[in-house]
XYZ file of N, CA and C in Angstrom:
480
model
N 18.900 -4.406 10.437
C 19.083 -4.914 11.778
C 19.913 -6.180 11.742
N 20.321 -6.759 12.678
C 21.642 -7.339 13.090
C 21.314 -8.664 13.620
N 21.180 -9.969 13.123
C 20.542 -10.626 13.917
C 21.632 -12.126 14.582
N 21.240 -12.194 15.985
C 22.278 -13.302 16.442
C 21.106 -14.341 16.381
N 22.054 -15.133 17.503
C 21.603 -16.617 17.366
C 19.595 -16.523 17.862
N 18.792 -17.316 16.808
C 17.651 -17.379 17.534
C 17.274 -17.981 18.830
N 16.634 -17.341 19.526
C 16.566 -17.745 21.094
C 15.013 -18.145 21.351
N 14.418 -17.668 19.971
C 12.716 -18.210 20.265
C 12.463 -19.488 20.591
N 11.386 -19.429 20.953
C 10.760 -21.001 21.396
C 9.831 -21.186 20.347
N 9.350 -22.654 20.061
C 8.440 -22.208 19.245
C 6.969 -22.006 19.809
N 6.450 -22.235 20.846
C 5.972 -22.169 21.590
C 5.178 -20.486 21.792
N 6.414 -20.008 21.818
C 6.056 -18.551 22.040
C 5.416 -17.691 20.005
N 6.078 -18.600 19.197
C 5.357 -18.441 17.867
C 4.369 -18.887 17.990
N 3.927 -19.443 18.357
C 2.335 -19.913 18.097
C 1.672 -19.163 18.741
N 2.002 -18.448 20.494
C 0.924 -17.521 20.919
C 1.047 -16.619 20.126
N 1.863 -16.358 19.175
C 1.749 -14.901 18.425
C 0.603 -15.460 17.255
N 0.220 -16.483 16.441
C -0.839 -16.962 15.889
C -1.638 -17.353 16.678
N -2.293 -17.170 17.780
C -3.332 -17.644 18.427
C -4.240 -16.661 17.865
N -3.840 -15.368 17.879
C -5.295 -14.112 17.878
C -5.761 -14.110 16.151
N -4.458 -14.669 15.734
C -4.967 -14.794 13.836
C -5.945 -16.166 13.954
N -5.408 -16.991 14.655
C -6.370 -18.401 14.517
C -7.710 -18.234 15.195
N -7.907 -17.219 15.665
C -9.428 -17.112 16.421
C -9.960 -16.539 15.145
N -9.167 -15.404 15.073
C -10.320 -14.751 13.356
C -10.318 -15.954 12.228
N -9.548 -16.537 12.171
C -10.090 -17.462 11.124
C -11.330 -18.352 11.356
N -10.807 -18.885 12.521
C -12.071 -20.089 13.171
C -13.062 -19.197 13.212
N -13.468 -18.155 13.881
C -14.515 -17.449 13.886
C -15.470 -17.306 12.339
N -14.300 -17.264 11.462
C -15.107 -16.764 9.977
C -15.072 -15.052 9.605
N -14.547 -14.465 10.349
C -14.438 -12.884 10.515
C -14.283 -12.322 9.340
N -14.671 -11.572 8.590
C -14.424 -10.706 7.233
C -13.466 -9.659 7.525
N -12.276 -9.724 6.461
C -11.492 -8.324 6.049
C -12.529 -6.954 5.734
N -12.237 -5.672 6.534
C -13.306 -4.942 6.662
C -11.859 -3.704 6.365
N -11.105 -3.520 6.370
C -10.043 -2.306 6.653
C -8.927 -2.839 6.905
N -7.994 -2.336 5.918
C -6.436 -2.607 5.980
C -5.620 -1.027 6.605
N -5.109 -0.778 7.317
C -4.127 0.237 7.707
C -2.845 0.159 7.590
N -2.286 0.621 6.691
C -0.733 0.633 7.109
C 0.101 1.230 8.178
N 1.084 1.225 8.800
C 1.677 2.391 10.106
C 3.719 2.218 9.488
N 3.544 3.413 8.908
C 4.785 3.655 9.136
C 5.959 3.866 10.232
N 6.791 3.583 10.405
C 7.521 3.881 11.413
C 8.271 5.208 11.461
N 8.112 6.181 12.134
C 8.803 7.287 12.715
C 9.892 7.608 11.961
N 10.873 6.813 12.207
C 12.284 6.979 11.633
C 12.688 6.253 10.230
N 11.682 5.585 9.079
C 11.827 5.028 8.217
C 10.524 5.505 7.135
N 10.370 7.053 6.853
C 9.172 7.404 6.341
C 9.353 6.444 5.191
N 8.016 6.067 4.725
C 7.749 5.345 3.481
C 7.798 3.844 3.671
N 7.786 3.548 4.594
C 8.140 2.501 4.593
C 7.261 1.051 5.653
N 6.644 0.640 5.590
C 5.730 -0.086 6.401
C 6.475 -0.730 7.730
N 5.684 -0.072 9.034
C 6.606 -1.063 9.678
C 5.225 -2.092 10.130
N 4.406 -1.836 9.809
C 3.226 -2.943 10.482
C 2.125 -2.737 9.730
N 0.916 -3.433 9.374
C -0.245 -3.385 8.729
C -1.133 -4.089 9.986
N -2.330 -2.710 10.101
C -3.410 -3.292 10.991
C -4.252 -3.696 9.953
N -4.837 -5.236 10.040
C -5.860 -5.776 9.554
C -7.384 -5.517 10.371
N -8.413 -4.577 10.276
C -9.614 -4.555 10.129
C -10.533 -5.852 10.033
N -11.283 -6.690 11.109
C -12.021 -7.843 11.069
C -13.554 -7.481 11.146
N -14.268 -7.681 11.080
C -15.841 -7.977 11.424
C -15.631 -7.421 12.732
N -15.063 -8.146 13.662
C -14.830 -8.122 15.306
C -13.980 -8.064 16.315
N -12.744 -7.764 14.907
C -11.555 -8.051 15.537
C -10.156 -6.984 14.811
N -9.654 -6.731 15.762
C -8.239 -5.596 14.714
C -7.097 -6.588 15.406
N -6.038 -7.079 14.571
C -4.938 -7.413 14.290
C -3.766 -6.660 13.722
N -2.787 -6.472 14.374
C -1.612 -5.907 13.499
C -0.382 -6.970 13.371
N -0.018 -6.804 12.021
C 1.039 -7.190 11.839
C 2.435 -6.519 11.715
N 3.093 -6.834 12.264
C 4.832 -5.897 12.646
C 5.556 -6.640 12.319
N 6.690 -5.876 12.310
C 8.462 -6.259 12.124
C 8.887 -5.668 13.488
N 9.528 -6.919 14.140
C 10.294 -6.562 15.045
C 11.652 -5.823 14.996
N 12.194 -4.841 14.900
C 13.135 -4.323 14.774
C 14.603 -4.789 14.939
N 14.438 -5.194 15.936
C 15.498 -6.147 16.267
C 16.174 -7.527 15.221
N 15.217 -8.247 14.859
C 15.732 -9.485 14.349
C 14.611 -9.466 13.098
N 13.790 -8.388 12.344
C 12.910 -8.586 11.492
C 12.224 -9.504 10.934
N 11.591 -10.152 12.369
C 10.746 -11.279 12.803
C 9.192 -10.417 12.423
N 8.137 -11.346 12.379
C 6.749 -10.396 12.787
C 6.169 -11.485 13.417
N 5.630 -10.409 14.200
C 4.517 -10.431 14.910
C 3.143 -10.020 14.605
N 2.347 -10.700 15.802
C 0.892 -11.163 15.278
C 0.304 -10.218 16.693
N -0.085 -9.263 16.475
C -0.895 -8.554 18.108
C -2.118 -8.008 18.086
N -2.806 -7.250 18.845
C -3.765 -6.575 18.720
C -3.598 -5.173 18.899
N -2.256 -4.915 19.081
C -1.752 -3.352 19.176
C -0.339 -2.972 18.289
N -0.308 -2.116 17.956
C 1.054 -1.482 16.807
C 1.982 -0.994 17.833
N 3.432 -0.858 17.291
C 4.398 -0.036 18.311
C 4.148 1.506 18.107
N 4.102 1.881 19.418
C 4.218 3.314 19.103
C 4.706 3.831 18.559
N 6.026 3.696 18.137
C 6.600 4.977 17.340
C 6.393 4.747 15.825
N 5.050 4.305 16.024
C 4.320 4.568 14.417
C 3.923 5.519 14.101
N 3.042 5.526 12.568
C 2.160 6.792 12.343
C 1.434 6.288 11.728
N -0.135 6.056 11.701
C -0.811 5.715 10.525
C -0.793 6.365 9.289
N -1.082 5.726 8.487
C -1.474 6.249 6.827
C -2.987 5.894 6.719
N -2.744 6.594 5.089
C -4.428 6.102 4.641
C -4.603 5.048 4.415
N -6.116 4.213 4.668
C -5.970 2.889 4.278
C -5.742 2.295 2.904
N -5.372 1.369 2.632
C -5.118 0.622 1.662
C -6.314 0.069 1.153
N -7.530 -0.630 1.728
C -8.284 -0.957 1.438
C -8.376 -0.540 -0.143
N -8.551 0.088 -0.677
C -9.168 0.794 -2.554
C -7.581 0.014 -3.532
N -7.125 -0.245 -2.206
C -5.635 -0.387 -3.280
C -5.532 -2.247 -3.677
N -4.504 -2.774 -4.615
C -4.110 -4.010 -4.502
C -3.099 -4.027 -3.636
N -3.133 -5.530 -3.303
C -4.267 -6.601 -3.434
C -5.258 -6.984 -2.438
N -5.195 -5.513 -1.928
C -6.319 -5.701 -0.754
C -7.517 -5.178 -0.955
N -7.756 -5.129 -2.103
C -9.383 -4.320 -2.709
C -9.866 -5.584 -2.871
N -9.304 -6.757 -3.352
C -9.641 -7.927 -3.618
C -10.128 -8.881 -2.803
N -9.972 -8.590 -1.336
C -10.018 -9.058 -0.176
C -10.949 -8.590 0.824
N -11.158 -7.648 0.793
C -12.058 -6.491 1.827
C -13.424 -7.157 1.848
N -14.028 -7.713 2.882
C -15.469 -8.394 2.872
C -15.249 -10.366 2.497
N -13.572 -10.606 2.682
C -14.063 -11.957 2.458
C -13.231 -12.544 4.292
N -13.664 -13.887 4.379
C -12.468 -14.393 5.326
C -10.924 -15.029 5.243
N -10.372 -15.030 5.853
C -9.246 -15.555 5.827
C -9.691 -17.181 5.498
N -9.207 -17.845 4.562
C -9.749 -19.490 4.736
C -8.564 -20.201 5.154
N -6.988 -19.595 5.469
C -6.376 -20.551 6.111
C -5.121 -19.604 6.073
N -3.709 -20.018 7.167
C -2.340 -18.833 7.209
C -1.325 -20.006 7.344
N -0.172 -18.856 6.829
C 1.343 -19.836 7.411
C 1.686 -18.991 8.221
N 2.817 -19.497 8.752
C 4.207 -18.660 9.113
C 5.180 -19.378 8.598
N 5.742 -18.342 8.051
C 6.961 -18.613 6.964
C 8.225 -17.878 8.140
N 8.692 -19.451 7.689
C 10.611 -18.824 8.922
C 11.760 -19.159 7.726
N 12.720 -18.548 8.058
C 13.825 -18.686 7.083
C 14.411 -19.558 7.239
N 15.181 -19.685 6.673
C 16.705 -20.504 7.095
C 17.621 -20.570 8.347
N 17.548 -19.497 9.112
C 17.846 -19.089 10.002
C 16.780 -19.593 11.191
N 15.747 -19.921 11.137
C 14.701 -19.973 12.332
C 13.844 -18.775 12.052
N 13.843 -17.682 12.090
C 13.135 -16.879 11.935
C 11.850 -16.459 11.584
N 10.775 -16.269 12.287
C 9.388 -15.846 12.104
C 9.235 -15.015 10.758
N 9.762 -14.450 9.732
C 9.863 -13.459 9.085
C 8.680 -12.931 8.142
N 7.651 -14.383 8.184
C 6.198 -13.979 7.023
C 5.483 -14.756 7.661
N 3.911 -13.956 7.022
C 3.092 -14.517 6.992
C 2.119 -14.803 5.899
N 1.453 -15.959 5.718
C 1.045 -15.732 4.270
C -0.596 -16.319 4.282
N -1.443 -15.180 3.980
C -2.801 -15.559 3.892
C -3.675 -15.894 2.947
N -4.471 -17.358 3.332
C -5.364 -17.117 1.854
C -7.082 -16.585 2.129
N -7.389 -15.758 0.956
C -8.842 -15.515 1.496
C -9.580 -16.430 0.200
N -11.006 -16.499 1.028
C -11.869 -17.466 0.558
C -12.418 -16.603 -0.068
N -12.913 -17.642 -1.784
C -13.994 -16.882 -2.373
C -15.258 -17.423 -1.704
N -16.124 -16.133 -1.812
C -17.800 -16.648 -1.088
C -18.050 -17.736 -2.347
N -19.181 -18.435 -1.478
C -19.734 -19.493 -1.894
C -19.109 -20.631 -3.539
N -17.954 -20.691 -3.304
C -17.219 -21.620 -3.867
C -16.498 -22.263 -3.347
N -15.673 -22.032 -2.183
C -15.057 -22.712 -1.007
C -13.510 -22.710 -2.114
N -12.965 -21.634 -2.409
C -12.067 -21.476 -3.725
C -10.847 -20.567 -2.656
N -9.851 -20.722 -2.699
C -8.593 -19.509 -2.132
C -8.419 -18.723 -3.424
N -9.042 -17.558 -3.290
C -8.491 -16.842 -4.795
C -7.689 -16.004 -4.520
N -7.336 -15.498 -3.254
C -6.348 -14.883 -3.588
C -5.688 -15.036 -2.078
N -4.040 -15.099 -2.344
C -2.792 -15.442 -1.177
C -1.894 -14.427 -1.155
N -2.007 -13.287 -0.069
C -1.086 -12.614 0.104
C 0.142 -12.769 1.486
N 0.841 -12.532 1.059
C 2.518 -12.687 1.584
C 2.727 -11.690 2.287
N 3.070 -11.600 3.685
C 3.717 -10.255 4.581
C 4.872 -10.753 5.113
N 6.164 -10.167 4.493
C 7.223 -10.565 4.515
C 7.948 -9.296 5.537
N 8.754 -9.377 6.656
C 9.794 -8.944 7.356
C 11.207 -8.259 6.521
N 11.754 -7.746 6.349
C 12.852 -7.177 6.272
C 14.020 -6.287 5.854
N 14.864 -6.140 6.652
C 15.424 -4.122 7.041
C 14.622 -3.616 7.813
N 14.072 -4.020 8.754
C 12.993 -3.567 9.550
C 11.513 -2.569 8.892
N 11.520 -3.538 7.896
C 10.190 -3.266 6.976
C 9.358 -4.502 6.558
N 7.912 -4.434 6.793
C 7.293 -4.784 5.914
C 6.774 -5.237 4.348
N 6.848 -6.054 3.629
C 6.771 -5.800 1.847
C 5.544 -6.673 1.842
N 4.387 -6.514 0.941
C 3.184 -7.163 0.849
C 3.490 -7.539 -0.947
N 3.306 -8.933 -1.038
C 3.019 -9.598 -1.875
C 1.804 -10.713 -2.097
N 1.430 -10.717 -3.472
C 0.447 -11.395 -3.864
C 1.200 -12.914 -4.172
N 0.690 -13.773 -4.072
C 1.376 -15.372 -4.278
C 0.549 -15.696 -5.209
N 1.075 -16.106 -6.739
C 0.239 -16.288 -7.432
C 0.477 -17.920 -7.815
N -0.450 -19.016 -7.930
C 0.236 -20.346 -8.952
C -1.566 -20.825 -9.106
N -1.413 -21.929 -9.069
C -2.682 -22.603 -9.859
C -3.572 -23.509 -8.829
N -2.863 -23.319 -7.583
C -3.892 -23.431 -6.147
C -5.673 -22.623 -5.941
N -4.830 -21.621 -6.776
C -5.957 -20.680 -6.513
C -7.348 -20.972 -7.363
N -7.229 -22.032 -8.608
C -8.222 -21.965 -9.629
C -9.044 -23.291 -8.798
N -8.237 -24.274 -8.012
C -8.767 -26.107 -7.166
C -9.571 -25.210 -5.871
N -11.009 -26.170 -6.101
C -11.405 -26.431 -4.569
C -10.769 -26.459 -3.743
N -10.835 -25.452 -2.270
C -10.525 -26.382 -1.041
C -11.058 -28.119 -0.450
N -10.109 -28.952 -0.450
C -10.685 -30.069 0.316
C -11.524 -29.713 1.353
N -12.745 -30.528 1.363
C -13.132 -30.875 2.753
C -12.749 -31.099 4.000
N -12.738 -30.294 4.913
C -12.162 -30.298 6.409
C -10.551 -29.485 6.260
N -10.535 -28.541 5.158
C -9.883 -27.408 5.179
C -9.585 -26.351 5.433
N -10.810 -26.250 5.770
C -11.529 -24.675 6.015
C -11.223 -23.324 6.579
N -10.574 -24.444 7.854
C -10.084 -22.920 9.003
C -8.653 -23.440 9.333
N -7.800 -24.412 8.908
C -6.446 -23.933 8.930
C -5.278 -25.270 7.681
């Protein structure tokens, strides 16, 4: 996809993290990962619904400018797959909370990732940070690995 000048606000990025920042503040557990392919790009992720305690989230690539978005509904001209859940690096994750997110923009301005860490139970530890990166109007899930993950969270860290 083809992208011109960015016209976002940032404003309008943040309501797209509002519905991720409620599941965090809430404390909500990863319960089910879904992938949804897109129609015209078999194999290829165009969005991952995240599964909460109380809450379903999807994450997309906007087609247009392979931005993502943060919603509570997928584009139609998806298709689900089987879940991922059994798979990495989301077997690793399933039953914990989110303990804090970015949004990662490019160089360009661009919304293009998001990057989550989940909490280990009762250590207050991020053990593991995965990456949902935008682009070709696809999805790519990566694990972020460095030595964050072995340090305590500070105090008054918790939920963002």
């Amino acid at each position: 996809s083809s992208r011109g000048p960015n016209t976002s606000h940032s404003e309008d990025r943040q309501m797209r993290m509002d519905d991720l920042l409620k599941v965090i503040d809430a404390g909500e557990t990863l319960t089910d990962v879904v992938p949804l392919e897109h129609v015209d790009l078999p194999g290829w992720f165009a969005a991952i619904r995240l599964h909460f305690s109380s809450s379903v989230l999807c994450v997309r690539v906007n087609p247009d400018n392979d931005s993502l978005e943060v919603s509570s509904s997928a584009s139609p001209e998806t298709t689900e797959l089987p879940s991922l859940s059994e798979r990495e690096p989301w077997r690793r994750v399933i039953g914990r909370p989110i303990l804090c997110a970015w949004r990662l923009v490019d160089h360009q301005g661009y919304d293009d990732g998001i990057q989550l860490a989940f909490l280990e139970h009762h250590t207050g530890i991020a053990s593991v940070v995965i990456q949902l990166v935008g682009a070709a109007s696809a999805l790519d899930v990566s694990t972020v690995c460095g030595s964050h993950a072995d340090r305590p969270v500070p105090e008054g860290q918790l939920t963002r």
